[in-house]
Structure formats: C-alpha cells, structure tokens
Amino acid sequence: MKHYQIDELGRGSLGSDFGPLVQSTAVRFRVPQETGTSSARPAETNEVPPTDQLAEPVHHVRVNNSFLATQERKALLWLAARTPSAVSPDHLTLLGLVGAALVMAGFAACRLSPWFMSLAILGLFLNWLGDSLDGTLARHRKIERPDFGYFLDHSCDLISQTFIFVGLGLSPYFTVFSGLLALSMYLLMTSFTYLKVLILKTHHLSYYGMGATELRLLVAAWSFFALWYGPGLIDASFMGLRRIDITIFALWSLVFLAFMWKVWSDIRRFRPILDK
C-alpha cells in the first residue's frame, strides 16, 4: 500500500516507508480540511485534446484507514522484499483473479461436499495475496506503471469480487438473492470511490474501517459459521421468506443509508472546491 504525505500546497509524495523521496507529484486539489479552503485550479479551456494523445497520468493519494491496514502493510512489505525476481506484479494480479475463480468454484462445489470449502478458503487467500501484493511489489522494485497498473488492477478487482459474491450465493451457506445484494453494495461503493479518484485525486481503500481484506475475512468467517451451524441457518423462514434474506436486506439497508450519508457529507465538504 502507498503511504503518502501531503504538504500544504497539495503535493503528494511517497513517504519514508519506501526509502528516499522518489517523486513529488502535484495533485489537482488540496485535501480539504473542515474549513473547506481550496488551492488554485488550472485555468479552464475549451480546447479538446487529440484522441491519439496519451491521457494525463492517474496520480492520486491513497487513503487506507481499515482495521488491519497497519499489520497488512507490514506483511506486504516483508513479502515484497522476499518475492522471487521471476515473479512480476502482473503475475500477482493474475494470481488474484485465479484465486477469485477458485472461490466461486469451491463455494459452488460445496453443494456436493463441504470439503470443497478448503478450495474456497485457498482461493480467498490467493486473491488477497495477488490483489494486495502486486502494487507493493511494483513500488518496492520501482517499476510502477500508474496508468496501466491502476486500470488493470481495478478491472480485475471488479471481476474478482463478482466471482466471490456470486460463488457465495451459489454455496449452501448463502442465497443467490443475498449474494447479489451484497455485490450490488460493493459495486456501489466502488463506483463512488472511482468518482473520487477522478475528481478529487483521492483513493479511499476503506470506509468505516472496512476494506477488501476485512471483507474477505467476513466471507470466510460467515462460511465457517454456516457450515458449523448446519442447513437450518439458511433454510429458516419467516412469513414465507428466508430469514437470511431478510437479515441481509436489513443490513444492506443500513449500509445504504450510511452510504447516502457519506455522499451527502462529502458533497458538503468538497463543494467549495468543486464550485471553483
């Protein structure tokens, strides 16, 4: 994970955790304080750049306030320093995608035998390893590709999370309805995150302490709990509806309200900048 420092002019740079200062890259906006002050913005123009020109690089500040961020970052730095030279960041990105496919296959196969749970858990681990280590390895070796790496990594993230949630829904430990409901919330939060990267040059890797790593652990913990409890947990009904679907819908509603609150508060916080 990147660790950035922001100076008062809004310039982001790699911090000391990655050795000497590598580069100072200007961002479009200063990260706002509660006062809502802003820095100057480049003059607007009506000129449209030629389509054959390269786009402006995606430089942004990464913010990760998840519960496990500190411990995870230390582990990733340790792994990056010991990764064989034959393994590239692209290999790790592919590993994460393969891991997600194993999750879906393992969860679906659990209808045949609960022993396939081990395949799903292995897939979750490989998905975490590939998805989390690829960027750290690139920065450790100083071979970053901010544009291509960002596009490839997050495209694979969307595919991977679809595999994971659909696989969970196909398993005997969840329902398709609840799995798709959870996936819709993930995609909603992801869309909001990418909008903030585009407009504010800030990439939030977690919300309310929850990031991708914590989400994977929740999926694994729920699966083990449902396996231990038995099929009664999923089959129990209330007024003709499965209780698990009612519960997940209630949780989804609470998260959706929190999401709307986050959007509203960010609009209030950033509007003085965006209006200029």
PDB file of C-alpha atoms in Angstrom:
ATOM      1  CA  MET A   1       0.000   0.000   0.000  1.00  0.00           C
ATOM      2  CA  LYS A   2       1.226   3.505  -0.720  1.00  0.00           C
ATOM      3  CA  HIS A   3       1.974   5.818   2.128  1.00  0.00           C
ATOM      4  CA  TYR A   4       1.732   9.452   1.098  1.00  0.00           C
ATOM      5  CA  GLN A   5       2.492  12.718   2.747  1.00  0.00           C
ATOM      6  CA  ILE A   6       0.602  15.856   1.764  1.00  0.00           C
ATOM      7  CA  ASP A   7       2.193  19.242   2.083  1.00  0.00           C
ATOM      8  CA  GLU A   8       0.234  22.450   2.458  1.00  0.00           C
ATOM      9  CA  LEU A   9       0.298  23.056  -1.284  1.00  0.00           C
ATOM     10  CA  GLY A  10      -1.401  19.760  -2.025  1.00  0.00           C
ATOM     11  CA  ARG A  11       1.621  17.871  -3.362  1.00  0.00           C
ATOM     12  CA  GLY A  12       1.603  14.128  -2.670  1.00  0.00           C
ATOM     13  CA  SER A  13       4.768  12.095  -2.382  1.00  0.00           C
ATOM     14  CA  LEU A  14       5.831   8.631  -1.360  1.00  0.00           C
ATOM     15  CA  GLY A  15       6.740   8.636   2.307  1.00  0.00           C
ATOM     16  CA  SER A  16       9.833   7.431   4.087  1.00  0.00           C
ATOM     17  CA  ASP A  17       8.499   3.922   4.442  1.00  0.00           C
ATOM     18  CA  PHE A  18       9.568   3.316   0.874  1.00  0.00           C
ATOM     19  CA  GLY A  19      13.044   4.739   1.284  1.00  0.00           C
ATOM     20  CA  PRO A  20      14.261   8.096  -0.086  1.00  0.00           C
ATOM     21  CA  LEU A  21      11.774  10.504  -1.523  1.00  0.00           C
ATOM     22  CA  VAL A  22      11.139   9.300  -5.041  1.00  0.00           C
ATOM     23  CA  GLN A  23       8.946  11.909  -6.605  1.00  0.00           C
ATOM     24  CA  SER A  24       6.663  14.785  -5.724  1.00  0.00           C
ATOM     25  CA  THR A  25       3.578  14.827  -7.895  1.00  0.00           C
ATOM     26  CA  ALA A  26       1.171  17.754  -7.903  1.00  0.00           C
ATOM     27  CA  VAL A  27      -2.454  16.873  -7.443  1.00  0.00           C
ATOM     28  CA  ARG A  28      -5.334  18.944  -8.699  1.00  0.00           C
ATOM     29  CA  PHE A  29      -6.872  19.704  -5.312  1.00  0.00           C
ATOM     30  CA  ARG A  30      -5.554  20.142  -1.850  1.00  0.00           C
ATOM     31  CA  VAL A  31      -7.002  17.600   0.551  1.00  0.00           C
ATOM     32  CA  PRO A  32      -9.585  19.783   2.283  1.00  0.00           C
ATOM     33  CA  GLN A  33      -9.795  20.461   5.951  1.00  0.00           C
ATOM     34  CA  GLU A  34     -13.048  21.087   7.735  1.00  0.00           C
ATOM     35  CA  THR A  35     -12.813  24.771   6.841  1.00  0.00           C
ATOM     36  CA  GLY A  36     -13.331  23.905   3.181  1.00  0.00           C
ATOM     37  CA  THR A  37     -10.405  26.002   1.878  1.00  0.00           C
ATOM     38  CA  SER A  38      -9.033  25.223  -1.549  1.00  0.00           C
ATOM     39  CA  SER A  39      -5.960  25.772  -3.673  1.00  0.00           C
ATOM     40  CA  ALA A  40      -5.857  27.371  -7.085  1.00  0.00           C
ATOM     41  CA  ARG A  41      -7.057  25.323 -10.002  1.00  0.00           C
ATOM     42  CA  PRO A  42      -5.602  25.464 -13.517  1.00  0.00           C
ATOM     43  CA  ALA A  43      -7.387  27.731 -15.955  1.00  0.00           C
ATOM     44  CA  GLU A  44     -10.199  26.111 -17.866  1.00  0.00           C
ATOM     45  CA  THR A  45     -10.005  25.711 -21.617  1.00  0.00           C
ATOM     46  CA  ASN A  46     -12.440  24.775 -24.351  1.00  0.00           C
ATOM     47  CA  GLU A  47      -9.772  23.011 -26.382  1.00  0.00           C
ATOM     48  CA  VAL A  48     -10.263  19.276 -26.870  1.00  0.00           C
ATOM     49  CA  PRO A  49      -7.003  17.280 -26.952  1.00  0.00           C
ATOM     50  CA  PRO A  50      -6.452  14.934 -29.889  1.00  0.00           C
ATOM     51  CA  THR A  51      -7.662  11.408 -29.210  1.00  0.00           C
ATOM     52  CA  ASP A  52      -4.300   9.936 -30.204  1.00  0.00           C
ATOM     53  CA  GLN A  53      -2.508  11.694 -27.351  1.00  0.00           C
ATOM     54  CA  LEU A  54      -1.860   9.893 -24.097  1.00  0.00           C
ATOM     55  CA  ALA A  55      -4.175  10.794 -21.255  1.00  0.00           C
ATOM     56  CA  GLU A  56      -2.928  12.554 -18.138  1.00  0.00           C
ATOM     57  CA  PRO A  57      -1.476  10.025 -15.670  1.00  0.00           C
ATOM     58  CA  VAL A  58      -3.684   8.888 -12.821  1.00  0.00           C
ATOM     59  CA  HIS A  59      -1.795  10.285  -9.829  1.00  0.00           C
ATOM     60  CA  HIS A  60      -3.725  10.211  -6.607  1.00  0.00           C
ATOM     61  CA  VAL A  61      -3.412   9.950  -2.861  1.00  0.00           C
ATOM     62  CA  ARG A  62      -4.272   6.563  -1.356  1.00  0.00           C
ATOM     63  CA  VAL A  63      -6.062   6.551   1.997  1.00  0.00           C
ATOM     64  CA  ASN A  64      -6.465   3.320   3.967  1.00  0.00           C
ATOM     65  CA  ASN A  65      -7.960   3.503   7.449  1.00  0.00           C
ATOM     66  CA  SER A  66      -9.114  -0.100   7.684  1.00  0.00           C
ATOM     67  CA  PHE A  67      -8.802  -2.056  10.936  1.00  0.00           C
ATOM     68  CA  LEU A  68      -5.970  -4.236   9.606  1.00  0.00           C
ATOM     69  CA  ALA A  69      -4.187  -1.647   7.445  1.00  0.00           C
ATOM     70  CA  THR A  70      -1.044  -1.294   9.573  1.00  0.00           C
ATOM     71  CA  GLN A  71      -0.472  -5.010  10.080  1.00  0.00           C
ATOM     72  CA  GLU A  72      -1.282  -5.802   6.463  1.00  0.00           C
ATOM     73  CA  ARG A  73       1.114  -3.176   5.169  1.00  0.00           C
ATOM     74  CA  LYS A  74       3.989  -4.566   7.243  1.00  0.00           C
ATOM     75  CA  ALA A  75       3.273  -8.079   5.985  1.00  0.00           C
ATOM     76  CA  LEU A  76       3.161  -6.936   2.357  1.00  0.00           C
ATOM     77  CA  LEU A  77       6.462  -5.071   2.631  1.00  0.00           C
ATOM     78  CA  TRP A  78       8.039  -8.187   4.138  1.00  0.00           C
ATOM     79  CA  LEU A  79       6.674 -10.358   1.328  1.00  0.00           C
ATOM     80  CA  ALA A  80       7.701  -7.908  -1.409  1.00  0.00           C
ATOM     81  CA  ALA A  81      11.306  -7.955  -0.226  1.00  0.00           C
ATOM     82  CA  ARG A  82      11.337 -11.761  -0.453  1.00  0.00           C
ATOM     83  CA  THR A  83       9.412 -12.314  -3.679  1.00  0.00           C
ATOM     84  CA  PRO A  84      11.480 -14.141  -6.330  1.00  0.00           C
ATOM     85  CA  SER A  85      12.654 -11.926  -9.177  1.00  0.00           C
ATOM     86  CA  ALA A  86      10.887 -14.192 -11.691  1.00  0.00           C
ATOM     87  CA  VAL A  87       7.520 -13.161 -10.205  1.00  0.00           C
ATOM     88  CA  SER A  88       6.227  -9.872 -11.630  1.00  0.00           C
ATOM     89  CA  PRO A  89       3.382  -7.632 -10.425  1.00  0.00           C
ATOM     90  CA  ASP A  90       1.319  -8.759 -13.435  1.00  0.00           C
ATOM     91  CA  HIS A  91       1.754 -12.374 -12.327  1.00  0.00           C
ATOM     92  CA  LEU A  92       0.360 -11.436  -8.930  1.00  0.00           C
ATOM     93  CA  THR A  93      -2.604  -9.609 -10.463  1.00  0.00           C
ATOM     94  CA  LEU A  94      -3.395 -12.753 -12.453  1.00  0.00           C
ATOM     95  CA  LEU A  95      -2.974 -14.832  -9.289  1.00  0.00           C
ATOM     96  CA  GLY A  96      -5.613 -12.717  -7.553  1.00  0.00           C
ATOM     97  CA  LEU A  97      -8.028 -13.256 -10.424  1.00  0.00           C
ATOM     98  CA  VAL A  98      -7.397 -17.013 -10.421  1.00  0.00           C
ATOM     99  CA  GLY A  99      -7.923 -17.053  -6.658  1.00  0.00           C
ATOM    100  CA  ALA A 100     -11.343 -15.422  -7.052  1.00  0.00           C
ATOM    101  CA  ALA A 101     -12.308 -18.018  -9.672  1.00  0.00           C
ATOM    102  CA  LEU A 102     -11.301 -20.749  -7.209  1.00  0.00           C
ATOM    103  CA  VAL A 103     -13.512 -19.124  -4.580  1.00  0.00           C
ATOM    104  CA  MET A 104     -16.534 -19.304  -6.867  1.00  0.00           C
ATOM    105  CA  ALA A 105     -15.788 -22.892  -7.924  1.00  0.00           C
ATOM    106  CA  GLY A 106     -15.121 -24.008  -4.342  1.00  0.00           C
ATOM    107  CA  PHE A 107     -18.275 -22.432  -2.926  1.00  0.00           C
ATOM    108  CA  ALA A 108     -20.455 -23.844  -5.692  1.00  0.00           C
ATOM    109  CA  ALA A 109     -18.902 -27.317  -5.239  1.00  0.00           C
ATOM    110  CA  CYS A 110     -19.721 -27.226  -1.516  1.00  0.00           C
ATOM    111  CA  ARG A 111     -23.202 -28.413  -2.515  1.00  0.00           C
ATOM    112  CA  LEU A 112     -21.504 -31.695  -3.415  1.00  0.00           C
ATOM    113  CA  SER A 113     -19.219 -31.902  -0.389  1.00  0.00           C
ATOM    114  CA  PRO A 114     -18.361 -29.492   2.438  1.00  0.00           C
ATOM    115  CA  TRP A 115     -14.696 -30.378   1.922  1.00  0.00           C
ATOM    116  CA  PHE A 116     -14.673 -28.049  -1.074  1.00  0.00           C
ATOM    117  CA  MET A 117     -14.743 -25.239   1.500  1.00  0.00           C
ATOM    118  CA  SER A 118     -10.959 -25.680   1.664  1.00  0.00           C
ATOM    119  CA  LEU A 119     -10.745 -24.760  -2.042  1.00  0.00           C
ATOM    120  CA  ALA A 120     -12.788 -21.598  -1.456  1.00  0.00           C
ATOM    121  CA  ILE A 121     -10.627 -20.555   1.511  1.00  0.00           C
ATOM    122  CA  LEU A 122      -7.465 -21.182  -0.517  1.00  0.00           C
ATOM    123  CA  GLY A 123      -8.944 -19.021  -3.271  1.00  0.00           C
ATOM    124  CA  LEU A 124      -9.633 -16.184  -0.802  1.00  0.00           C
ATOM    125  CA  PHE A 125      -6.027 -16.312   0.373  1.00  0.00           C
ATOM    126  CA  LEU A 126      -4.646 -16.299  -3.176  1.00  0.00           C
ATOM    127  CA  ASN A 127      -6.981 -13.452  -4.107  1.00  0.00           C
ATOM    128  CA  TRP A 128      -5.730 -11.406  -1.148  1.00  0.00           C
ATOM    129  CA  LEU A 129      -2.095 -12.227  -1.910  1.00  0.00           C
ATOM    130  CA  GLY A 130      -2.282 -11.338  -5.588  1.00  0.00           C
ATOM    131  CA  ASP A 131      -4.519  -8.301  -5.242  1.00  0.00           C
ATOM    132  CA  SER A 132      -2.639  -6.771  -2.316  1.00  0.00           C
ATOM    133  CA  LEU A 133       0.958  -7.607  -3.178  1.00  0.00           C
ATOM    134  CA  ASP A 134       1.092  -6.609  -6.856  1.00  0.00           C
ATOM    135  CA  GLY A 135       1.234  -2.870  -6.244  1.00  0.00           C
ATOM    136  CA  THR A 136       3.547  -3.197  -3.247  1.00  0.00           C
ATOM    137  CA  LEU A 137       5.951  -5.296  -5.297  1.00  0.00           C
ATOM    138  CA  ALA A 138       5.952  -2.760  -8.142  1.00  0.00           C
ATOM    139  CA  ARG A 139       6.764   0.074  -5.753  1.00  0.00           C
ATOM    140  CA  HIS A 140       9.407  -1.983  -3.974  1.00  0.00           C
ATOM    141  CA  ARG A 141      11.168  -2.643  -7.293  1.00  0.00           C
ATOM    142  CA  LYS A 142      10.498   0.911  -8.551  1.00  0.00           C
ATOM    143  CA  ILE A 143       8.735  -0.341 -11.676  1.00  0.00           C
ATOM    144  CA  GLU A 144       5.402   1.384 -11.134  1.00  0.00           C
ATOM    145  CA  ARG A 145       3.046   1.965 -14.066  1.00  0.00           C
ATOM    146  CA  PRO A 146       0.483   4.344 -12.559  1.00  0.00           C
ATOM    147  CA  ASP A 147      -1.906   4.327 -15.521  1.00  0.00           C
ATOM    148  CA  PHE A 148      -1.773   0.741 -16.772  1.00  0.00           C
ATOM    149  CA  GLY A 149      -1.377  -0.680 -13.280  1.00  0.00           C
ATOM    150  CA  TYR A 150      -4.395   1.230 -11.989  1.00  0.00           C
ATOM    151  CA  PHE A 151      -6.553   0.186 -14.935  1.00  0.00           C
ATOM    152  CA  LEU A 152      -5.521  -3.475 -14.824  1.00  0.00           C
ATOM    153  CA  ASP A 153      -5.662  -3.872 -11.061  1.00  0.00           C
ATOM    154  CA  HIS A 154      -9.090  -2.374 -10.532  1.00  0.00           C
ATOM    155  CA  SER A 155     -10.604  -4.026 -13.589  1.00  0.00           C
ATOM    156  CA  CYS A 156      -9.509  -7.352 -12.123  1.00  0.00           C
ATOM    157  CA  ASP A 157     -10.883  -6.284  -8.731  1.00  0.00           C
ATOM    158  CA  LEU A 158     -14.362  -5.843 -10.198  1.00  0.00           C
ATOM    159  CA  ILE A 159     -14.228  -9.260 -11.840  1.00  0.00           C
ATOM    160  CA  SER A 160     -12.808 -10.901  -8.717  1.00  0.00           C
ATOM    161  CA  GLN A 161     -15.437  -9.540  -6.352  1.00  0.00           C
ATOM    162  CA  THR A 162     -18.171 -10.607  -8.764  1.00  0.00           C
ATOM    163  CA  PHE A 163     -16.748 -14.142  -8.705  1.00  0.00           C
ATOM    164  CA  ILE A 164     -16.589 -14.149  -4.903  1.00  0.00           C
ATOM    165  CA  PHE A 165     -20.115 -12.880  -4.209  1.00  0.00           C
ATOM    166  CA  VAL A 166     -21.740 -14.966  -6.925  1.00  0.00           C
ATOM    167  CA  GLY A 167     -19.875 -18.012  -5.640  1.00  0.00           C
ATOM    168  CA  LEU A 168     -21.049 -17.304  -2.101  1.00  0.00           C
ATOM    169  CA  GLY A 169     -24.612 -17.061  -3.362  1.00  0.00           C
ATOM    170  CA  LEU A 170     -24.287 -20.413  -5.125  1.00  0.00           C
ATOM    171  CA  SER A 171     -22.989 -22.101  -1.988  1.00  0.00           C
ATOM    172  CA  PRO A 172     -25.174 -23.824   0.629  1.00  0.00           C
ATOM    173  CA  TYR A 173     -24.112 -21.116   3.113  1.00  0.00           C
ATOM    174  CA  PHE A 174     -25.864 -18.166   1.490  1.00  0.00           C
ATOM    175  CA  THR A 175     -28.547 -17.432  -1.101  1.00  0.00           C
ATOM    176  CA  VAL A 176     -28.275 -16.018  -4.594  1.00  0.00           C
ATOM    177  CA  PHE A 177     -30.513 -13.102  -3.612  1.00  0.00           C
ATOM    178  CA  SER A 178     -28.323 -12.163  -0.639  1.00  0.00           C
ATOM    179  CA  GLY A 179     -25.136 -12.677  -2.632  1.00  0.00           C
ATOM    180  CA  LEU A 180     -26.276 -10.341  -5.402  1.00  0.00           C
ATOM    181  CA  LEU A 181     -27.498  -7.827  -2.839  1.00  0.00           C
ATOM    182  CA  ALA A 182     -24.073  -7.779  -1.204  1.00  0.00           C
ATOM    183  CA  LEU A 183     -22.420  -7.493  -4.630  1.00  0.00           C
ATOM    184  CA  SER A 184     -24.599  -4.509  -5.519  1.00  0.00           C
ATOM    185  CA  MET A 185     -23.418  -2.684  -2.403  1.00  0.00           C
ATOM    186  CA  TYR A 186     -19.791  -3.443  -3.196  1.00  0.00           C
ATOM    187  CA  LEU A 187     -20.181  -2.115  -6.750  1.00  0.00           C
ATOM    188  CA  LEU A 188     -21.991   0.965  -5.428  1.00  0.00           C
ATOM    189  CA  MET A 189     -19.154   1.790  -3.044  1.00  0.00           C
ATOM    190  CA  THR A 190     -16.589   1.042  -5.748  1.00  0.00           C
ATOM    191  CA  SER A 191     -18.255   3.414  -8.216  1.00  0.00           C
ATOM    192  CA  PHE A 192     -18.258   6.163  -5.591  1.00  0.00           C
ATOM    193  CA  THR A 193     -14.586   5.512  -4.856  1.00  0.00           C
ATOM    194  CA  TYR A 194     -13.575   5.759  -8.511  1.00  0.00           C
ATOM    195  CA  LEU A 195     -15.514   9.000  -8.886  1.00  0.00           C
ATOM    196  CA  LYS A 196     -13.493  10.483  -6.041  1.00  0.00           C
ATOM    197  CA  VAL A 197     -10.268   9.318  -7.666  1.00  0.00           C
ATOM    198  CA  LEU A 198     -11.256  11.076 -10.899  1.00  0.00           C
ATOM    199  CA  ILE A 199     -12.449  14.335  -9.351  1.00  0.00           C
ATOM    200  CA  LEU A 200     -10.523  14.665  -6.080  1.00  0.00           C
ATOM    201  CA  LYS A 201      -7.429  12.560  -6.829  1.00  0.00           C
ATOM    202  CA  THR A 202      -8.018  10.664  -3.580  1.00  0.00           C
ATOM    203  CA  HIS A 203      -8.453   6.902  -3.473  1.00  0.00           C
ATOM    204  CA  HIS A 204     -10.175   5.653  -0.334  1.00  0.00           C
ATOM    205  CA  LEU A 205      -9.370   1.968   0.173  1.00  0.00           C
ATOM    206  CA  SER A 206     -11.711   1.600   3.131  1.00  0.00           C
ATOM    207  CA  TYR A 207     -14.891   3.013   4.615  1.00  0.00           C
ATOM    208  CA  TYR A 208     -15.788   2.920   8.294  1.00  0.00           C
ATOM    209  CA  GLY A 209     -12.778   0.680   8.930  1.00  0.00           C
ATOM    210  CA  MET A 210     -13.776  -1.908   6.344  1.00  0.00           C
ATOM    211  CA  GLY A 211     -11.574  -2.647   3.365  1.00  0.00           C
ATOM    212  CA  ALA A 212     -11.184  -5.517   0.915  1.00  0.00           C
ATOM    213  CA  THR A 213      -9.148  -7.605   3.367  1.00  0.00           C
ATOM    214  CA  GLU A 214     -11.738  -7.304   6.119  1.00  0.00           C
ATOM    215  CA  LEU A 215     -14.437  -8.180   3.583  1.00  0.00           C
ATOM    216  CA  ARG A 216     -12.638 -11.401   2.608  1.00  0.00           C
ATOM    217  CA  LEU A 217     -12.312 -12.356   6.277  1.00  0.00           C
ATOM    218  CA  LEU A 218     -16.042 -11.763   6.809  1.00  0.00           C
ATOM    219  CA  VAL A 219     -16.880 -14.026   3.868  1.00  0.00           C
ATOM    220  CA  ALA A 220     -14.656 -16.784   5.268  1.00  0.00           C
ATOM    221  CA  ALA A 221     -15.959 -16.351   8.824  1.00  0.00           C
ATOM    222  CA  TRP A 222     -19.594 -16.494   7.701  1.00  0.00           C
ATOM    223  CA  SER A 223     -18.961 -19.625   5.657  1.00  0.00           C
ATOM    224  CA  PHE A 224     -17.339 -21.428   8.584  1.00  0.00           C
ATOM    225  CA  PHE A 225     -20.158 -20.351  10.898  1.00  0.00           C
ATOM    226  CA  ALA A 226     -22.849 -21.529   8.481  1.00  0.00           C
ATOM    227  CA  LEU A 227     -21.006 -24.824   7.967  1.00  0.00           C
ATOM    228  CA  TRP A 228     -20.842 -25.344  11.738  1.00  0.00           C
ATOM    229  CA  TYR A 229     -24.457 -24.334  12.343  1.00  0.00           C
ATOM    230  CA  GLY A 230     -25.920 -26.506   9.610  1.00  0.00           C
ATOM    231  CA  PRO A 231     -28.559 -26.025   6.899  1.00  0.00           C
ATOM    232  CA  GLY A 232     -31.127 -24.752   9.396  1.00  0.00           C
ATOM    233  CA  LEU A 233     -29.407 -21.379   9.332  1.00  0.00           C
ATOM    234  CA  ILE A 234     -30.168 -20.873   5.649  1.00  0.00           C
ATOM    235  CA  ASP A 235     -33.476 -22.729   5.421  1.00  0.00           C
ATOM    236  CA  ALA A 236     -35.197 -20.990   8.333  1.00  0.00           C
ATOM    237  CA  SER A 237     -38.101 -18.875   7.089  1.00  0.00           C
ATOM    238  CA  PHE A 238     -40.400 -16.127   8.333  1.00  0.00           C
ATOM    239  CA  MET A 239     -43.699 -15.322   6.613  1.00  0.00           C
ATOM    240  CA  GLY A 240     -42.641 -17.301   3.587  1.00  0.00           C
ATOM    241  CA  LEU A 241     -39.280 -15.541   3.256  1.00  0.00           C
ATOM    242  CA  ARG A 242     -35.888 -16.869   4.240  1.00  0.00           C
ATOM    243  CA  ARG A 243     -34.636 -15.235   7.395  1.00  0.00           C
ATOM    244  CA  ILE A 244     -31.156 -14.930   5.948  1.00  0.00           C
ATOM    245  CA  ASP A 245     -32.511 -12.844   3.066  1.00  0.00           C
ATOM    246  CA  ILE A 246     -34.486 -10.642   5.464  1.00  0.00           C
ATOM    247  CA  THR A 247     -31.415 -10.138   7.639  1.00  0.00           C
ATOM    248  CA  ILE A 248     -29.107  -9.339   4.735  1.00  0.00           C
ATOM    249  CA  PHE A 249     -31.661  -6.926   3.273  1.00  0.00           C
ATOM    250  CA  ALA A 250     -31.910  -5.145   6.628  1.00  0.00           C
ATOM    251  CA  LEU A 251     -28.119  -4.872   6.851  1.00  0.00           C
ATOM    252  CA  TRP A 252     -27.959  -3.739   3.233  1.00  0.00           C
ATOM    253  CA  SER A 253     -30.490  -1.002   4.009  1.00  0.00           C
ATOM    254  CA  LEU A 254     -28.398   0.250   6.937  1.00  0.00           C
ATOM    255  CA  VAL A 255     -25.251   0.288   4.822  1.00  0.00           C
ATOM    256  CA  PHE A 256     -27.111   2.080   2.037  1.00  0.00           C
ATOM    257  CA  LEU A 257     -28.225   4.776   4.486  1.00  0.00           C
ATOM    258  CA  ALA A 258     -24.625   5.136   5.648  1.00  0.00           C
ATOM    259  CA  PHE A 259     -23.558   5.398   2.011  1.00  0.00           C
ATOM    260  CA  MET A 260     -26.070   8.176   1.325  1.00  0.00           C
ATOM    261  CA  TRP A 261     -24.839   9.999   4.430  1.00  0.00           C
ATOM    262  CA  LYS A 262     -21.260   9.683   3.164  1.00  0.00           C
ATOM    263  CA  VAL A 263     -22.192  11.072  -0.259  1.00  0.00           C
ATOM    264  CA  TRP A 264     -24.100  13.978   1.278  1.00  0.00           C
ATOM    265  CA  SER A 265     -21.313  14.848   3.738  1.00  0.00           C
ATOM    266  CA  ASP A 266     -18.656  14.671   1.004  1.00  0.00           C
ATOM    267  CA  ILE A 267     -20.709  16.922  -1.253  1.00  0.00           C
ATOM    268  CA  ARG A 268     -20.921  19.497   1.534  1.00  0.00           C
ATOM    269  CA  ARG A 269     -17.233  19.162   2.323  1.00  0.00           C
ATOM    270  CA  PHE A 270     -15.888  19.322  -1.230  1.00  0.00           C
ATOM    271  CA  ARG A 271     -18.405  21.667  -2.883  1.00  0.00           C
ATOM    272  CA  PRO A 272     -16.409  24.838  -2.121  1.00  0.00           C
ATOM    273  CA  ILE A 273     -13.553  23.276  -4.101  1.00  0.00           C
ATOM    274  CA  LEU A 274     -15.604  21.824  -6.917  1.00  0.00           C
ATOM    275  CA  ASP A 275     -17.611  25.008  -7.456  1.00  0.00           C
ATOM    276  CA  LYS A 276     -14.361  26.850  -8.198  1.00  0.00           C
TER     277      LYS A 276
END
